[in-house]
Amino acid sequence: MNQRIEWALLSLRVALGLIFIVHGSQKLFSFGFAGVAGFLSSLGVPLPNVFAVIVTLVEFGGGILILLGLLTRLAAFFILINMLVAFFRVHLAHDSSYLRELNMCF
């Protein structure tokens, strides 16, 4: 593989890993599972305590795995599921401004 492509992929992996580590650590160390569960409960998410643990660990642990390049496909899969649920269940349901921005892409 071209060395530039390798550096680009490494940079992307490090950046995405750090983004998810920061967001996951905020949930883990600042809000705690109870704080995240309270937020999810206010949005009407079923089983907020269970999903608080899942969301936090997927973001924090997945970010670490992606940063280190370990189990990247598995970590990326769980992060993708997490982000899709967050987008469709939370963001899109409570803020339709995303639709206007999405229409501009086409």
mmCIF file of N, CA and C in Angstrom:
data_model
loop_
_atom_site.group_PDB
_atom_site.id
_atom_site.type_symbol
_atom_site.label_atom_id
_atom_site.label_comp_id
_atom_site.label_asym_id
_atom_site.label_seq_id
_atom_site.Cartn_x
_atom_site.Cartn_y
_atom_site.Cartn_z
ATOM 1 N N MET A 1 0.852 -1.179 0.000
ATOM 2 C CA MET A 1 0.000 0.000 0.000
ATOM 3 C C MET A 1 0.896 1.240 0.000
ATOM 4 N N ASN A 2 0.428 2.252 -0.636
ATOM 5 C CA ASN A 2 1.158 3.511 -0.711
ATOM 6 C C ASN A 2 1.373 4.073 0.693
ATOM 7 N N GLN A 3 2.558 4.605 0.927
ATOM 8 C CA GLN A 3 2.880 5.113 2.259
ATOM 9 C C GLN A 3 1.985 6.288 2.647
ATOM 10 N N ARG A 4 1.595 7.111 1.700
ATOM 11 C CA ARG A 4 0.697 8.237 2.000
ATOM 12 C C ARG A 4 -0.666 7.739 2.459
ATOM 13 N N ILE A 5 -1.142 6.691 1.817
ATOM 14 C CA ILE A 5 -2.430 6.124 2.216
ATOM 15 C C ILE A 5 -2.333 5.553 3.621
ATOM 16 N N GLU A 6 -1.227 4.884 3.914
ATOM 17 C CA GLU A 6 -1.038 4.330 5.256
ATOM 18 C C GLU A 6 -1.032 5.428 6.311
ATOM 19 N N TRP A 7 -0.347 6.531 6.039
ATOM 20 C CA TRP A 7 -0.320 7.645 6.993
ATOM 21 C C TRP A 7 -1.700 8.284 7.131
ATOM 22 N N ALA A 8 -2.416 8.387 6.033
ATOM 23 C CA ALA A 8 -3.763 8.962 6.074
ATOM 24 C C ALA A 8 -4.695 8.085 6.905
ATOM 25 N N LEU A 9 -4.617 6.778 6.705
ATOM 26 C CA LEU A 9 -5.459 5.864 7.480
ATOM 27 C C LEU A 9 -5.081 5.882 8.958
ATOM 28 N N LEU A 10 -3.794 5.961 9.245
ATOM 29 C CA LEU A 10 -3.354 6.056 10.632
ATOM 30 C C LEU A 10 -3.884 7.333 11.275
ATOM 31 N N SER A 11 -3.781 8.445 10.557
ATOM 32 C CA SER A 11 -4.278 9.721 11.083
ATOM 33 C C SER A 11 -5.774 9.667 11.337
ATOM 34 N N LEU A 12 -6.506 9.079 10.413
ATOM 35 C CA LEU A 12 -7.951 8.953 10.566
ATOM 36 C C LEU A 12 -8.291 8.065 11.752
ATOM 37 N N ARG A 13 -7.583 6.942 11.881
ATOM 38 C CA ARG A 13 -7.827 6.023 12.993
ATOM 39 C C ARG A 13 -7.533 6.686 14.332
ATOM 40 N N VAL A 14 -6.440 7.427 14.426
ATOM 41 C CA VAL A 14 -6.085 8.116 15.670
ATOM 42 C C VAL A 14 -7.110 9.195 15.999
ATOM 43 N N ALA A 15 -7.506 9.979 14.997
ATOM 44 C CA ALA A 15 -8.475 11.054 15.235
ATOM 45 C C ALA A 15 -9.817 10.494 15.694
ATOM 46 N N LEU A 16 -10.328 9.488 14.990
ATOM 47 C CA LEU A 16 -11.618 8.908 15.379
ATOM 48 C C LEU A 16 -11.531 8.225 16.740
ATOM 49 N N GLY A 17 -10.434 7.525 16.972
ATOM 50 C CA GLY A 17 -10.258 6.887 18.272
ATOM 51 C C GLY A 17 -10.275 7.899 19.401
ATOM 52 N N LEU A 18 -9.557 9.008 19.223
ATOM 53 C CA LEU A 18 -9.520 10.043 20.263
ATOM 54 C C LEU A 18 -10.884 10.695 20.470
ATOM 55 N N ILE A 19 -11.612 10.927 19.385
ATOM 56 C CA ILE A 19 -12.950 11.521 19.513
ATOM 57 C C ILE A 19 -13.845 10.632 20.368
ATOM 58 N N PHE A 20 -13.847 9.336 20.090
ATOM 59 C CA PHE A 20 -14.713 8.442 20.854
ATOM 60 C C PHE A 20 -14.207 8.230 22.273
ATOM 61 N N ILE A 21 -12.905 8.238 22.469
ATOM 62 C CA ILE A 21 -12.370 8.136 23.831
ATOM 63 C C ILE A 21 -12.795 9.340 24.657
ATOM 64 N N VAL A 22 -12.707 10.531 24.084
ATOM 65 C CA VAL A 22 -13.097 11.749 24.810
ATOM 66 C C VAL A 22 -14.577 11.707 25.171
ATOM 67 N N HIS A 23 -15.425 11.365 24.209
ATOM 68 C CA HIS A 23 -16.861 11.328 24.488
ATOM 69 C C HIS A 23 -17.218 10.199 25.457
ATOM 70 N N GLY A 24 -16.573 9.061 25.309
ATOM 71 C CA GLY A 24 -16.818 7.959 26.229
ATOM 72 C C GLY A 24 -16.314 8.250 27.629
ATOM 73 N N SER A 25 -15.148 8.895 27.737
ATOM 74 C CA SER A 25 -14.617 9.220 29.069
ATOM 75 C C SER A 25 -15.465 10.278 29.752
ATOM 76 N N GLN A 26 -16.050 11.176 28.974
ATOM 77 C CA GLN A 26 -16.965 12.161 29.557
ATOM 78 C C GLN A 26 -18.168 11.451 30.176
ATOM 79 N N LYS A 27 -18.702 10.479 29.468
ATOM 80 C CA LYS A 27 -19.826 9.721 30.010
ATOM 81 C C LYS A 27 -19.394 8.884 31.208
ATOM 82 N N LEU A 28 -18.221 8.290 31.119
ATOM 83 C CA LEU A 28 -17.753 7.375 32.154
ATOM 84 C C LEU A 28 -17.313 8.097 33.420
ATOM 85 N N PHE A 29 -16.530 9.169 33.279
ATOM 86 C CA PHE A 29 -15.920 9.800 34.437
ATOM 87 C C PHE A 29 -16.623 11.070 34.907
ATOM 88 N N SER A 30 -17.321 11.773 34.028
ATOM 89 C CA SER A 30 -18.000 13.011 34.438
ATOM 90 C C SER A 30 -19.446 12.751 34.833
ATOM 91 N N PHE A 31 -20.211 12.168 33.896
ATOM 92 C CA PHE A 31 -21.628 11.942 34.162
ATOM 93 C C PHE A 31 -21.858 10.671 34.957
ATOM 94 N N GLY A 32 -21.072 9.668 34.704
ATOM 95 C CA GLY A 32 -21.275 8.368 35.323
ATOM 96 C C GLY A 32 -22.423 7.637 34.652
ATOM 97 N N PHE A 33 -22.545 6.355 34.955
ATOM 98 C CA PHE A 33 -23.619 5.567 34.359
ATOM 99 C C PHE A 33 -24.987 6.106 34.761
ATOM 100 N N ALA A 34 -25.103 6.568 36.005
ATOM 101 C CA ALA A 34 -26.394 7.086 36.475
ATOM 102 C C ALA A 34 -26.788 8.349 35.719
ATOM 103 N N GLY A 35 -25.834 9.221 35.461
ATOM 104 C CA GLY A 35 -26.128 10.444 34.719
ATOM 105 C C GLY A 35 -26.534 10.160 33.284
ATOM 106 N N VAL A 36 -25.836 9.240 32.649
ATOM 107 C CA VAL A 36 -26.176 8.869 31.274
ATOM 108 C C VAL A 36 -27.537 8.180 31.251
ATOM 109 N N ALA A 37 -27.797 7.328 32.238
ATOM 110 C CA ALA A 37 -29.096 6.651 32.311
ATOM 111 C C ALA A 37 -30.222 7.657 32.510
ATOM 112 N N GLY A 38 -29.992 8.671 33.328
ATOM 113 C CA GLY A 38 -30.998 9.711 33.521
ATOM 114 C C GLY A 38 -31.287 10.462 32.239
ATOM 115 N N PHE A 39 -30.243 10.763 31.484
ATOM 116 C CA PHE A 39 -30.428 11.448 30.203
ATOM 117 C C PHE A 39 -31.200 10.567 29.225
ATOM 118 N N LEU A 40 -30.815 9.299 29.138
ATOM 119 C CA LEU A 40 -31.509 8.387 28.233
ATOM 120 C C LEU A 40 -32.961 8.196 28.649
ATOM 121 N N SER A 41 -33.200 8.149 29.945
ATOM 122 C CA SER A 41 -34.568 8.025 30.446
ATOM 123 C C SER A 41 -35.406 9.231 30.061
ATOM 124 N N SER A 42 -34.814 10.427 30.121
ATOM 125 C CA SER A 42 -35.550 11.640 29.753
ATOM 126 C C SER A 42 -35.907 11.665 28.268
ATOM 127 N N LEU A 43 -35.182 10.901 27.470
ATOM 128 C CA LEU A 43 -35.476 10.809 26.038
ATOM 129 C C LEU A 43 -36.453 9.689 25.720
ATOM 130 N N GLY A 44 -36.825 8.919 26.738
ATOM 131 C CA GLY A 44 -37.762 7.829 26.528
ATOM 132 C C GLY A 44 -37.127 6.545 26.035
ATOM 133 N N VAL A 45 -35.831 6.407 26.230
ATOM 134 C CA VAL A 45 -35.135 5.189 25.810
ATOM 135 C C VAL A 45 -35.481 4.072 26.790
ATOM 136 N N PRO A 46 -35.913 2.916 26.291
ATOM 137 C CA PRO A 46 -36.216 1.809 27.205
ATOM 138 C C PRO A 46 -34.931 1.251 27.826
ATOM 139 N N LEU A 47 -35.046 0.711 29.023
ATOM 140 C CA LEU A 47 -33.906 0.145 29.751
ATOM 141 C C LEU A 47 -32.719 1.103 29.794
ATOM 142 N N PRO A 48 -32.929 2.302 30.328
ATOM 143 C CA PRO A 48 -31.858 3.309 30.288
ATOM 144 C C PRO A 48 -30.596 2.899 31.038
ATOM 145 N N ASN A 49 -30.729 2.137 32.123
ATOM 146 C CA ASN A 49 -29.534 1.717 32.869
ATOM 147 C C ASN A 49 -28.667 0.771 32.043
ATOM 148 N N VAL A 50 -29.306 -0.135 31.339
ATOM 149 C CA VAL A 50 -28.569 -1.088 30.502
ATOM 150 C C VAL A 50 -27.896 -0.358 29.343
ATOM 151 N N PHE A 51 -28.663 0.506 28.673
ATOM 152 C CA PHE A 51 -28.108 1.202 27.517
ATOM 153 C C PHE A 51 -27.067 2.243 27.914
ATOM 154 N N ALA A 52 -27.143 2.772 29.118
ATOM 155 C CA ALA A 52 -26.116 3.709 29.582
ATOM 156 C C ALA A 52 -24.761 3.009 29.661
ATOM 157 N N VAL A 53 -24.754 1.813 30.188
ATOM 158 C CA VAL A 53 -23.510 1.041 30.278
ATOM 159 C C VAL A 53 -23.011 0.679 28.879
ATOM 160 N N ILE A 54 -23.925 0.214 28.031
ATOM 161 C CA ILE A 54 -23.534 -0.193 26.676
ATOM 162 C C ILE A 54 -22.960 0.982 25.896
ATOM 163 N N VAL A 55 -23.681 2.107 25.889
ATOM 164 C CA VAL A 55 -23.248 3.285 25.129
ATOM 165 C C VAL A 55 -21.888 3.771 25.619
ATOM 166 N N THR A 56 -21.730 3.859 26.928
ATOM 167 C CA THR A 56 -20.482 4.356 27.495
ATOM 168 C C THR A 56 -19.312 3.444 27.157
ATOM 169 N N LEU A 57 -19.504 2.153 27.336
ATOM 170 C CA LEU A 57 -18.412 1.217 27.068
ATOM 171 C C LEU A 57 -18.098 1.103 25.582
ATOM 172 N N VAL A 58 -19.123 1.192 24.737
ATOM 173 C CA VAL A 58 -18.874 1.140 23.291
ATOM 174 C C VAL A 58 -18.055 2.348 22.860
ATOM 175 N N GLU A 59 -18.421 3.530 23.340
ATOM 176 C CA GLU A 59 -17.687 4.729 22.935
ATOM 177 C C GLU A 59 -16.266 4.733 23.504
ATOM 178 N N PHE A 60 -16.130 4.474 24.789
ATOM 179 C CA PHE A 60 -14.811 4.528 25.418
ATOM 180 C C PHE A 60 -13.936 3.355 24.965
ATOM 181 N N GLY A 61 -14.453 2.144 25.120
ATOM 182 C CA GLY A 61 -13.681 0.962 24.748
ATOM 183 C C GLY A 61 -13.443 0.861 23.257
ATOM 184 N N GLY A 62 -14.467 1.188 22.471
ATOM 185 C CA GLY A 62 -14.312 1.166 21.019
ATOM 186 C C GLY A 62 -13.294 2.183 20.548
ATOM 187 N N GLY A 63 -13.292 3.350 21.174
ATOM 188 C CA GLY A 63 -12.308 4.372 20.833
ATOM 189 C C GLY A 63 -10.891 3.911 21.118
ATOM 190 N N ILE A 64 -10.710 3.250 22.250
ATOM 191 C CA ILE A 64 -9.381 2.725 22.595
ATOM 192 C C ILE A 64 -8.945 1.665 21.584
ATOM 193 N N LEU A 65 -9.862 0.757 21.249
ATOM 194 C CA LEU A 65 -9.519 -0.297 20.292
ATOM 195 C C LEU A 65 -9.171 0.273 18.924
ATOM 196 N N ILE A 66 -9.942 1.249 18.467
ATOM 197 C CA ILE A 66 -9.649 1.858 17.166
ATOM 198 C C ILE A 66 -8.319 2.605 17.212
ATOM 199 N N LEU A 67 -8.079 3.335 18.287
ATOM 200 C CA LEU A 67 -6.816 4.061 18.422
ATOM 201 C C LEU A 67 -5.621 3.114 18.368
ATOM 202 N N LEU A 68 -5.737 1.985 19.037
ATOM 203 C CA LEU A 68 -4.638 1.021 19.082
ATOM 204 C C LEU A 68 -4.575 0.113 17.855
ATOM 205 N N GLY A 69 -5.635 0.120 17.053
ATOM 206 C CA GLY A 69 -5.670 -0.736 15.877
ATOM 207 C C GLY A 69 -5.970 -2.186 16.202
ATOM 208 N N LEU A 70 -6.639 -2.419 17.320
ATOM 209 C CA LEU A 70 -6.997 -3.772 17.742
ATOM 210 C C LEU A 70 -8.489 -4.001 17.513
ATOM 211 N N LEU A 71 -8.832 -5.102 16.905
ATOM 212 C CA LEU A 71 -10.240 -5.444 16.657
ATOM 213 C C LEU A 71 -10.993 -4.261 16.048
ATOM 214 N N THR A 72 -10.367 -3.593 15.097
ATOM 215 C CA THR A 72 -10.941 -2.353 14.569
ATOM 216 C C THR A 72 -12.280 -2.575 13.876
ATOM 217 N N ARG A 73 -12.431 -3.658 13.160
ATOM 218 C CA ARG A 73 -13.709 -3.895 12.471
ATOM 219 C C ARG A 73 -14.828 -4.154 13.462
ATOM 220 N N LEU A 74 -14.546 -4.917 14.486
ATOM 221 C CA LEU A 74 -15.556 -5.185 15.509
ATOM 222 C C LEU A 74 -15.906 -3.906 16.262
ATOM 223 N N ALA A 75 -14.896 -3.151 16.657
ATOM 224 C CA ALA A 75 -15.133 -1.888 17.365
ATOM 225 C C ALA A 75 -15.893 -0.913 16.483
ATOM 226 N N ALA A 76 -15.506 -0.820 15.215
ATOM 227 C CA ALA A 76 -16.190 0.089 14.291
ATOM 228 C C ALA A 76 -17.637 -0.330 14.080
ATOM 229 N N PHE A 77 -17.906 -1.624 14.051
ATOM 230 C CA PHE A 77 -19.278 -2.109 13.892
ATOM 231 C C PHE A 77 -20.144 -1.661 15.062
ATOM 232 N N PHE A 78 -19.662 -1.850 16.288
ATOM 233 C CA PHE A 78 -20.450 -1.460 17.456
ATOM 234 C C PHE A 78 -20.594 0.056 17.558
ATOM 235 N N ILE A 79 -19.557 0.780 17.188
ATOM 236 C CA ILE A 79 -19.657 2.246 17.180
ATOM 237 C C ILE A 79 -20.653 2.697 16.117
ATOM 238 N N LEU A 80 -20.653 2.047 14.958
ATOM 239 C CA LEU A 80 -21.616 2.375 13.904
ATOM 240 C C LEU A 80 -23.045 2.161 14.390
ATOM 241 N N ILE A 81 -23.309 1.029 15.014
ATOM 242 C CA ILE A 81 -24.650 0.757 15.549
ATOM 243 C C ILE A 81 -25.015 1.817 16.577
ATOM 244 N N ASN A 82 -24.093 2.139 17.465
ATOM 245 C CA ASN A 82 -24.318 3.156 18.495
ATOM 246 C C ASN A 82 -24.670 4.504 17.872
ATOM 247 N N MET A 83 -23.914 4.906 16.862
ATOM 248 C CA MET A 83 -24.145 6.207 16.227
ATOM 249 C C MET A 83 -25.435 6.227 15.410
ATOM 250 N N LEU A 84 -25.769 5.123 14.747
ATOM 251 C CA LEU A 84 -27.030 5.067 14.006
ATOM 252 C C LEU A 84 -28.228 5.174 14.939
ATOM 253 N N VAL A 85 -28.173 4.459 16.054
ATOM 254 C CA VAL A 85 -29.262 4.550 17.034
ATOM 255 C C VAL A 85 -29.336 5.958 17.600
ATOM 256 N N ALA A 86 -28.195 6.540 17.923
ATOM 257 C CA ALA A 86 -28.192 7.908 18.455
ATOM 258 C C ALA A 86 -28.780 8.879 17.445
ATOM 259 N N PHE A 87 -28.433 8.726 16.186
ATOM 260 C CA PHE A 87 -28.932 9.645 15.163
ATOM 261 C C PHE A 87 -30.434 9.495 14.962
ATOM 262 N N PHE A 88 -30.891 8.271 14.741
ATOM 263 C CA PHE A 88 -32.302 8.080 14.415
ATOM 264 C C PHE A 88 -33.214 8.160 15.634
ATOM 265 N N ARG A 89 -32.760 7.670 16.774
ATOM 266 C CA ARG A 89 -33.609 7.632 17.970
ATOM 267 C C ARG A 89 -33.603 8.961 18.717
ATOM 268 N N VAL A 90 -32.488 9.650 18.737
ATOM 269 C CA VAL A 90 -32.358 10.857 19.558
ATOM 270 C C VAL A 90 -32.313 12.111 18.698
ATOM 271 N N HIS A 91 -31.295 12.253 17.882
ATOM 272 C CA HIS A 91 -31.088 13.508 17.162
ATOM 273 C C HIS A 91 -32.197 13.796 16.155
ATOM 274 N N LEU A 92 -32.490 12.854 15.306
ATOM 275 C CA LEU A 92 -33.492 13.070 14.268
ATOM 276 C C LEU A 92 -34.887 13.214 14.867
ATOM 277 N N ALA A 93 -35.172 12.480 15.939
ATOM 278 C CA ALA A 93 -36.493 12.535 16.564
ATOM 279 C C ALA A 93 -36.739 13.853 17.284
ATOM 280 N N HIS A 94 -35.687 14.520 17.755
ATOM 281 C CA HIS A 94 -35.856 15.731 18.551
ATOM 282 C C HIS A 94 -35.408 17.004 17.844
ATOM 283 N N ASP A 95 -34.789 16.880 16.670
ATOM 284 C CA ASP A 95 -34.290 18.066 15.979
ATOM 285 C C ASP A 95 -34.320 17.807 14.479
ATOM 286 N N SER A 96 -35.287 18.387 13.796
ATOM 287 C CA SER A 96 -35.441 18.123 12.366
ATOM 288 C C SER A 96 -34.497 18.962 11.506
ATOM 289 N N SER A 97 -33.657 19.798 12.117
ATOM 290 C CA SER A 97 -32.728 20.600 11.317
ATOM 291 C C SER A 97 -31.737 19.722 10.560
ATOM 292 N N TYR A 98 -31.541 18.483 11.008
ATOM 293 C CA TYR A 98 -30.661 17.561 10.298
ATOM 294 C C TYR A 98 -31.184 17.277 8.897
ATOM 295 N N LEU A 99 -32.494 17.253 8.745
ATOM 296 C CA LEU A 99 -33.068 16.963 7.432
ATOM 297 C C LEU A 99 -32.713 18.037 6.422
ATOM 298 N N ARG A 100 -32.730 19.297 6.840
ATOM 299 C CA ARG A 100 -32.370 20.380 5.926
ATOM 300 C C ARG A 100 -30.915 20.253 5.494
ATOM 301 N N GLU A 101 -30.038 19.946 6.431
ATOM 302 C CA GLU A 101 -28.623 19.786 6.097
ATOM 303 C C GLU A 101 -28.403 18.562 5.220
ATOM 304 N N LEU A 102 -29.142 17.503 5.476
ATOM 305 C CA LEU A 102 -29.011 16.295 4.675
ATOM 306 C C LEU A 102 -29.465 16.546 3.240
ATOM 307 N N ASN A 103 -30.516 17.333 3.064
ATOM 308 C CA ASN A 103 -30.995 17.654 1.719
ATOM 309 C C ASN A 103 -29.956 18.430 0.930
ATOM 310 N N MET A 104 -29.142 19.230 1.590
ATOM 311 C CA MET A 104 -28.120 20.006 0.893
ATOM 312 C C MET A 104 -27.014 19.116 0.329
ATOM 313 N N CYS A 105 -26.877 17.903 0.840
ATOM 314 C CA CYS A 105 -25.853 16.984 0.341
ATOM 315 C C CYS A 105 -26.167 16.503 -1.069
ATOM 316 N N PHE A 106 -27.431 16.552 -1.433
ATOM 317 C CA PHE A 106 -27.825 16.014 -2.740
ATOM 318 C C PHE A 106 -28.062 17.125 -3.675
#
